[in-house]
Tab-separated table of C-alpha atoms and ligand atoms in Angstrom:
chain	number	residue	atom	x	y	z
F	752	MET	CA	-3.220	-3.596	20.408
F	753	SER	CA	-4.326	0.027	20.478
F	754	ASP	CA	-4.328	2.383	17.506
F	755	GLY	CA	-2.018	4.651	19.490
F	756	MET	CA	0.670	1.982	19.344
F	757	ALA	CA	0.116	1.456	15.634
F	758	SER	CA	0.583	5.109	14.771
F	759	ARG	CA	4.000	5.199	16.505
F	760	ARG	CA	5.299	2.356	14.361
F	761	PRO	CA	7.377	3.177	11.263
F	762	GLY	CA	5.227	0.935	9.058
F	763	ILE	CA	4.328	-2.674	9.603
F	764	GLY	CA	5.941	-5.311	7.395
F	765	TYR	CA	8.823	-3.277	5.971
F	766	PRO	CA	12.177	-5.117	5.723
F	767	GLU	CA	13.970	-1.831	6.330
F	768	GLU	CA	13.122	1.720	7.277
F	769	PRO	CA	11.414	3.653	4.460
F	770	THR	CA	13.184	6.836	3.368
F	771	SER	CA	10.060	8.988	3.221
F	772	PRO	CA	6.854	9.481	5.157
F	773	GLU	CA	3.642	8.393	3.445
F	774	LEU	CA	3.474	9.990	0.008
F	775	ALA	CA	0.643	12.361	-0.832
F	776	LEU	CA	-2.001	11.383	-3.367
F	777	GLU	CA	-2.838	13.903	-6.063
F	778	LEU	CA	-6.447	12.979	-6.772
F	779	PRO	CA	-7.856	13.553	-10.267
F	780	ALA	CA	-10.443	16.342	-10.463
F	781	GLY	CA	-13.680	15.423	-8.714
F	782	LYS	CA	-12.284	12.233	-7.154
F	783	ARG	CA	-12.099	11.631	-3.410
F	784	TRP	CA	-10.255	8.297	-3.218
F	785	VAL	CA	-8.479	5.707	-5.356
F	786	LEU	CA	-9.206	1.995	-5.878
F	787	VAL	CA	-6.275	-0.083	-7.150
F	788	LEU	CA	-6.971	-3.561	-8.596
F	789	SER	CA	-4.342	-6.297	-8.635
F	790	HIS	CA	-4.125	-10.057	-9.126
F	791	ASP	CA	-1.557	-12.558	-7.850
F	792	VAL	CA	-1.513	-15.419	-10.357
F	793	ASP	CA	-0.712	-18.457	-8.205
F	794	HIS	CA	-2.366	-20.865	-10.659
F	795	LEU	CA	-3.210	-20.918	-14.354
F	796	GLY	CA	-5.637	-23.763	-13.632
F	797	LEU	CA	-6.258	-26.883	-11.572
F	798	ARG	CA	-4.865	-29.188	-14.260
F	799	GLU	CA	-1.245	-28.203	-13.616
F	800	HIS	CA	-1.706	-29.797	-10.180
F	801	VAL	CA	-3.078	-33.184	-11.222
F	802	VAL	CA	0.219	-34.895	-10.441
F	803	ASP	CA	1.622	-32.899	-7.511
F	804	GLY	CA	-0.700	-33.777	-4.619
F	805	PHE	CA	-2.118	-30.251	-4.571
F	806	LEU	CA	-5.620	-31.508	-5.420
F	807	LEU	CA	-5.579	-33.719	-2.329
F	808	ARG	CA	-4.635	-30.717	-0.204
F	809	GLN	CA	-7.461	-28.796	-1.900
F	810	GLY	CA	-9.812	-31.602	-0.875
F	811	TRP	CA	-8.663	-31.208	2.729
F	812	ASN	CA	-9.113	-27.452	2.363
F	813	ALA	CA	-12.679	-28.006	1.093
F	814	ILE	CA	-13.387	-29.840	4.356
F	815	ARG	CA	-11.889	-27.015	6.440
F	816	GLN	CA	-13.759	-24.288	4.562
F	817	ASN	CA	-17.165	-26.001	4.427
F	818	LEU	CA	-17.550	-28.684	7.077
F	819	THR	CA	-16.749	-26.821	10.283
F	820	ARG	CA	-19.231	-26.084	13.041
F	821	GLY	CA	-19.156	-22.348	12.300
F	822	ARG	CA	-19.653	-22.816	8.588
F	823	PHE	CA	-21.444	-26.006	7.548
F	824	ARG	CA	-22.003	-26.116	3.771
F	825	PRO	CA	-22.156	-29.772	2.680
F	826	LEU	CA	-23.447	-28.982	-0.837
F	827	ARG	CA	-20.630	-26.531	-1.431
F	828	PHE	CA	-18.197	-29.159	-0.190
F	829	LEU	CA	-19.557	-31.754	-2.637
F	830	ASP	CA	-19.467	-29.262	-5.528
F	831	GLN	CA	-15.854	-28.320	-4.761
F	832	VAL	CA	-14.808	-31.968	-4.599
F	833	ALA	CA	-16.623	-32.552	-7.913
F	834	GLY	CA	-14.593	-29.675	-9.384
F	835	LEU	CA	-11.347	-31.307	-8.224
F	836	GLY	CA	-12.422	-34.591	-9.797
F	837	LEU	CA	-13.371	-32.900	-13.065
F	838	ALA	CA	-9.879	-31.351	-13.260
F	839	CYS	CA	-8.470	-34.876	-13.540
F	840	VAL	CA	-10.555	-35.488	-16.681
F	841	GLY	CA	-9.745	-32.158	-18.275
F	842	VAL	CA	-12.565	-29.833	-17.140
F	843	ASP	CA	-10.769	-26.986	-15.398
F	844	ARG	CA	-12.846	-24.671	-13.210
F	845	TRP	CA	-9.768	-22.562	-12.417
F	846	ASP	CA	-9.185	-21.727	-16.082
F	847	VAL	CA	-10.808	-18.339	-15.537
F	848	ILE	CA	-8.237	-15.659	-16.408
F	849	GLY	CA	-10.101	-14.900	-19.670
F	850	ASP	CA	-13.413	-14.549	-17.787
F	851	LEU	CA	-11.875	-12.186	-15.256
F	852	LEU	CA	-10.272	-10.063	-17.970
F	853	GLU	CA	-13.629	-9.890	-19.760
F	854	GLU	CA	-15.415	-8.869	-16.547
F	855	GLU	CA	-12.932	-6.043	-15.986
F	856	ARG	CA	-13.138	-4.922	-19.602
F	857	ARG	CA	-16.924	-4.692	-19.313
F	858	ALA	CA	-16.500	-2.595	-16.164
F	859	GLY	CA	-13.900	-0.468	-17.982
F	860	VAL	CA	-11.213	-0.822	-15.299
F	861	PRO	CA	-7.456	-1.500	-15.482
F	862	SER	CA	-5.553	-3.930	-13.242
F	863	THR	CA	-2.071	-5.260	-12.477
F	864	TRP	CA	-1.349	-8.988	-12.855
F	865	PHE	CA	1.591	-10.540	-10.985
F	866	PHE	CA	2.958	-13.707	-12.665
F	867	ALA	CA	5.517	-16.156	-11.249
F	868	MET	CA	8.604	-17.276	-13.185
F	869	ARG	CA	9.552	-19.985	-10.668
F	870	ARG	CA	7.640	-22.927	-9.267
F	871	GLY	CA	7.268	-23.664	-5.562
F	872	LEU	CA	5.058	-23.113	-2.501
F	873	GLY	CA	1.932	-24.192	-4.370
F	874	ILE	CA	2.838	-22.563	-7.693
F	875	ALA	CA	3.199	-25.268	-10.353
F	876	TYR	CA	2.921	-23.529	-13.729
F	877	ARG	CA	5.977	-22.967	-15.922
F	878	PRO	CA	6.899	-19.707	-17.667
F	879	GLU	CA	6.316	-21.271	-21.086
F	880	ARG	CA	2.724	-22.093	-20.140
F	881	ALA	CA	2.150	-18.630	-18.728
F	882	ALA	CA	3.735	-16.818	-21.693
F	883	PRO	CA	0.700	-16.770	-24.033
F	884	VAL	CA	-1.550	-15.657	-21.172
F	885	ILE	CA	0.893	-12.893	-20.198
F	886	ARG	CA	1.107	-11.697	-23.804
F	887	GLU	CA	-2.677	-11.675	-24.153
F	888	LEU	CA	-3.070	-9.595	-20.998
F	889	ALA	CA	-0.242	-7.247	-21.979
F	890	SER	CA	-1.746	-6.680	-25.411
F	891	ALA	CA	-5.083	-5.977	-23.693
F	892	GLY	CA	-3.329	-3.103	-21.903
F	893	ARG	CA	-2.944	-4.813	-18.534
F	894	GLU	CA	0.070	-4.028	-16.390
F	895	ILE	CA	2.264	-7.111	-15.832
F	896	GLY	CA	4.247	-7.490	-12.598
F	897	LEU	CA	6.362	-10.247	-11.078
F	898	HIS	CA	4.995	-12.603	-8.428
F	899	GLY	CA	8.439	-13.072	-6.896
F	900	GLN	CA	9.655	-16.446	-5.687
F	901	THR	CA	13.276	-15.715	-4.683
F	902	PRO	CA	13.228	-13.767	-1.414
F	903	ASP	CA	16.773	-14.663	-0.363
F	904	ASP	CA	18.821	-13.976	-3.504
F	905	ALA	CA	18.962	-10.564	-5.187
F	906	GLU	CA	20.433	-11.850	-8.436
F	907	GLY	CA	17.800	-14.590	-8.595
F	908	LEU	CA	15.024	-12.065	-8.164
F	909	ALA	CA	16.554	-9.809	-10.819
F	910	ALA	CA	16.703	-12.799	-13.181
F	911	GLU	CA	12.990	-13.476	-12.599
F	912	LEU	CA	12.226	-9.853	-13.483
F	913	ARG	CA	14.307	-9.999	-16.677
F	914	GLU	CA	12.710	-13.261	-17.805
F	915	LEU	CA	9.214	-11.918	-17.300
F	916	GLY	CA	10.216	-8.719	-19.111
F	917	GLU	CA	11.321	-10.752	-22.129
F	918	ILE	CA	7.968	-12.526	-22.251
F	919	ALA	CA	5.921	-9.357	-21.736
F	920	GLY	CA	8.074	-7.346	-24.144
F	921	ARG	CA	8.665	-4.538	-21.684
F	922	THR	CA	10.629	-3.721	-18.533
F	923	ILE	CA	8.800	-4.963	-15.442
F	924	ALA	CA	8.354	-2.168	-12.905
F	925	GLY	CA	6.763	-3.962	-9.978
F	926	VAL	CA	6.932	-6.993	-7.712
F	927	ARG	CA	4.638	-8.662	-5.229
F	928	MET	CA	6.256	-11.552	-3.400
F	929	HIS	CA	4.424	-14.900	-3.226
F	930	TYR	CA	3.447	-15.573	0.417
F	931	LEU	CA	4.303	-11.891	1.039
F	932	ARG	CA	7.972	-12.783	1.694
F	933	LEU	CA	9.514	-9.318	1.344
F	934	THR	CA	13.220	-8.990	2.206
F	935	ARG	CA	16.114	-6.592	1.613
F	936	GLN	CA	17.402	-8.949	-1.095
F	937	VAL	CA	14.131	-8.469	-2.978
F	938	LEU	CA	14.730	-4.716	-2.932
F	939	ASP	CA	18.332	-5.293	-4.103
F	940	GLY	CA	17.077	-7.425	-7.003
F	941	LEU	CA	14.399	-4.905	-7.908
F	942	GLU	CA	17.012	-2.128	-8.067
F	943	ARG	CA	19.371	-4.287	-10.133
F	944	ALA	CA	16.707	-5.090	-12.741
F	945	GLY	CA	15.552	-1.485	-13.037
F	946	GLY	CA	12.215	-1.953	-11.285
F	947	SER	CA	10.509	0.856	-9.420
F	948	TYR	CA	8.070	-0.532	-6.872
F	949	ASP	CA	7.099	-3.406	-4.624
F	950	SER	CA	3.550	-4.100	-3.416
F	951	THR	CA	4.008	-6.808	-0.794
F	952	VAL	CA	3.639	-5.077	2.582
F	953	MET	CA	0.326	-5.943	4.238
F	954	ASP	CA	-0.596	-5.075	7.799
F	955	ARG	CA	-2.708	-8.042	8.829
F	956	THR	CA	-2.855	-6.973	12.468
F	957	HIS	CA	-5.248	-4.080	11.756
F	958	LEU	CA	-8.125	-5.383	9.667
F	959	ASP	CA	-11.076	-3.528	11.222
F	960	PRO	CA	-12.599	-1.729	8.203
F	961	ASP	CA	-13.706	1.275	10.258
F	962	THR	CA	-10.276	1.997	11.752
F	963	HIS	CA	-8.041	0.469	9.054
F	964	PRO	CA	-4.749	2.423	8.925
F	965	LEU	CA	-4.719	2.231	5.083
F	966	GLN	CA	-0.941	2.613	5.005
F	967	GLN	CA	-0.058	4.676	1.940
F	968	PRO	CA	3.010	4.269	-0.315
F	969	ARG	CA	6.426	5.341	0.980
F	970	ARG	CA	9.843	5.585	-0.604
F	971	LEU	CA	12.458	2.884	0.005
F	972	ARG	CA	16.113	3.745	-0.686
F	973	ASP	CA	14.794	6.950	-2.307
F	974	ARG	CA	14.526	5.219	-5.721
F	975	LEU	CA	11.915	2.579	-4.942
F	976	VAL	CA	8.341	2.865	-3.742
F	977	GLU	CA	6.538	0.424	-1.458
F	978	VAL	CA	2.800	0.226	-2.146
F	979	PRO	CA	1.069	-1.529	0.762
F	980	LEU	CA	-1.763	-3.938	0.065
F	981	HIS	CA	-5.014	-3.616	2.033
F	982	VAL	CA	-7.766	-6.015	0.973
F	983	MET	CA	-7.077	-9.613	-0.030
F	984	ASP	CA	-9.730	-12.191	-0.988
F	985	SER	CA	-8.261	-15.003	1.108
F	986	THR	CA	-8.036	-12.817	4.225
F	987	LEU	CA	-11.735	-11.982	3.948
F	988	PHE	CA	-13.146	-15.407	3.111
F	989	SER	CA	-10.866	-18.099	4.520
F	990	VAL	CA	-11.714	-19.768	7.815
F	991	THR	CA	-8.097	-19.022	8.770
F	992	GLY	CA	-8.785	-15.325	8.039
F	993	LEU	CA	-11.936	-13.360	8.828
F	994	ALA	CA	-14.256	-16.132	7.508
F	995	LEU	CA	-16.783	-13.614	6.163
F	996	SER	CA	-19.917	-14.500	4.198
F	997	LEU	CA	-20.561	-12.855	0.812
F	998	ASP	CA	-22.743	-10.126	2.332
F	999	GLU	CA	-20.245	-9.481	5.121
F	1000	ALA	CA	-17.363	-9.257	2.639
F	1001	ILE	CA	-19.283	-6.750	0.507
F	1002	ASP	CA	-20.074	-4.724	3.605
F	1003	TYR	CA	-16.394	-4.870	4.612
F	1004	VAL	CA	-15.283	-3.307	1.327
F	1005	ARG	CA	-18.018	-0.657	1.538
F	1006	ARG	CA	-16.715	0.369	4.949
F	1007	VAL	CA	-13.071	0.392	3.809
F	1008	ALA	CA	-14.162	2.502	0.827
F	1009	GLU	CA	-15.926	4.912	3.164
F	1010	ARG	CA	-12.776	5.236	5.236
F	1011	ALA	CA	-10.608	5.798	2.137
F	1012	ARG	CA	-13.009	8.490	0.941
F	1013	ALA	CA	-12.967	10.216	4.326
F	1014	LEU	CA	-9.139	10.162	4.387
F	1015	GLY	CA	-8.600	10.801	0.642
F	1016	ARG	CA	-6.495	7.634	0.340
F	1017	ALA	CA	-5.869	4.708	-1.981
F	1018	VAL	CA	-7.134	1.169	-1.309
F	1019	VAL	CA	-5.134	-1.654	-2.909
F	1020	VAL	CA	-7.127	-4.868	-3.523
F	1021	ASN	CA	-5.759	-8.295	-4.439
F	1022	LEU	CA	-7.980	-10.952	-6.044
F	1023	HIS	CA	-6.318	-14.287	-6.833
F	1024	PRO	CA	-7.738	-15.056	-10.307
F	1025	ASN	CA	-8.348	-18.738	-9.479
F	1026	TYR	CA	-10.965	-17.720	-6.911
F	1027	PHE	CA	-12.984	-16.028	-9.678
F	1028	SER	CA	-14.428	-19.477	-10.188
F	1029	ARG	CA	-17.415	-21.729	-9.645
F	1030	GLN	CA	-15.251	-23.477	-7.021
F	1031	THR	CA	-15.611	-20.377	-4.810
F	1032	PRO	CA	-18.760	-18.645	-6.106
F	1033	GLU	CA	-18.954	-16.208	-3.187
F	1034	VAL	CA	-15.507	-14.795	-4.035
F	1035	ARG	CA	-16.457	-14.480	-7.713
F	1036	GLU	CA	-19.715	-12.760	-6.797
F	1037	TRP	CA	-17.924	-10.476	-4.308
F	1038	TYR	CA	-15.534	-9.250	-6.999
F	1039	ARG	CA	-18.342	-8.780	-9.558
F	1040	ARG	CA	-20.352	-6.746	-7.082
F	1041	LEU	CA	-17.255	-4.784	-6.047
F	1042	LEU	CA	-16.575	-3.855	-9.691
F	1043	GLY	CA	-20.216	-3.052	-10.356
F	1044	GLU	CA	-20.870	-1.027	-7.246
F	1045	LEU	CA	-17.601	0.805	-6.726
F	1046	THR	CA	-16.961	1.673	-10.362
F	1047	ARG	CA	-20.403	3.265	-10.651
F	1048	ARG	CA	-19.500	5.739	-7.900
F	1049	SER	CA	-18.441	9.127	-9.242
F	1050	ASP	CA	-16.064	9.831	-6.320
F	1051	VAL	CA	-13.577	7.002	-7.018
F	1052	HIS	CA	-10.646	6.811	-9.432
F	1053	VAL	CA	-10.024	3.153	-10.366
F	1054	THR	CA	-6.538	2.319	-11.598
F	1055	ASP	CA	-3.698	-0.214	-11.601
F	1056	LEU	CA	-0.465	0.048	-9.629
F	1057	ALA	CA	1.354	1.923	-12.402
F	1058	GLY	CA	-1.524	4.394	-12.453
F	1059	LEU	CA	-1.325	4.848	-8.697
F	1060	LEU	CA	2.413	5.591	-8.877
F	1061	GLU	CA	1.701	8.482	-11.242
F	1062	LEU	CA	-0.521	10.113	-8.626
F	1063	LEU	CA	2.064	10.036	-5.828
F	1064	ARG	CA	3.791	13.230	-4.684
F	1065	ASP	CA	6.377	13.921	-1.999
F	1066	PRO	CA	4.569	15.608	0.871
Q	1661	LIG	ZN1	0.967	-15.914	-4.331
C-alpha cells in the first residue's frame, strides 16, 4: 500500500469520523518533539494465572517465540519455562510494577497506567487485587486510566470508569481498550462517565519507522480526543509482529524519534509492565535503554497522556 493512499484516508482505526483534523502540538520552549509513556496492565503477575490454563498457553508461546527456525534460543526457552514453573511455587517474575515505577522515577519521567476493572481475554486480576497497586501509583503522581473491557455496552464501560475512579480517588479521564477494541459504544461510555480521551487507535499497517505516519490526536464528537498509539512492545518483539532483536528494536525507536523530531510530533509508546521482566529480558533492556537514551536528549519533552492533552491546540 502506498503512502499516497494512506494520506487520503481519514485516519486508520477510528470507529467514526473525527470532528477535527490533526491537532497542533504546542511544544515547550526548546523542545522539538514529545515522547508519551503509557502502560497497559494486562497482568499484576503470573500467579493470578496458576489455575486458568494461561501458564500452559505461555509455555506454548515460549516455544513460538524461541524455538522457530528464524529465532532459535533454547536457553531463553528453558529460562522462560522455569519462570512459569516458579510461579506455581510462589516466585513471580511478572511482579514487576514496583521495579518499573522505580526505573521511571530514577529517569524522572511521568507515565499513564491503564488498569482493567473486568476479567477476560487473558486478564485475570480482580479490582480488589489491583486497588492497592493503583493507589500506590496514583500517590506517586502517575496518571491512572482505564484498560477497557466492555466494547459493546456504553453503560458497562461507564461503570468500569466509575469503579476505577472510586479506587483511584479521582475522575478517570482516559481509556485504552484491551485488544484495541475501540467502538462507538466506548465513546458513548466515555462521554457518559465524564472522560475526555481515548488512546486505542493504532495504525498497524504502516510500521516503517522512516515513513511512519505518526497520526496525531484528533477530536471526536468535539468533546473527546483520540490519541493514537504508535510504538508497542509486542508489535516490535513478537514473532507475530516485527520479531526484532534488542538492537533492532532500539534502532527502530531511534528512527521513529528522528521522524518525530523532523515533523515536530508526539510519539506514544506502550510498554506492558509484565514484559519489564526477566522472562523477556530484551524488552526490559529495550525500555531501560529507551528511558536512558531518549530522556537525556535536550530536544524531547517526555510526558504522560494528560500532559500531552495540555499541549494540544486546534489548528
Ligand atoms: Zn491489554
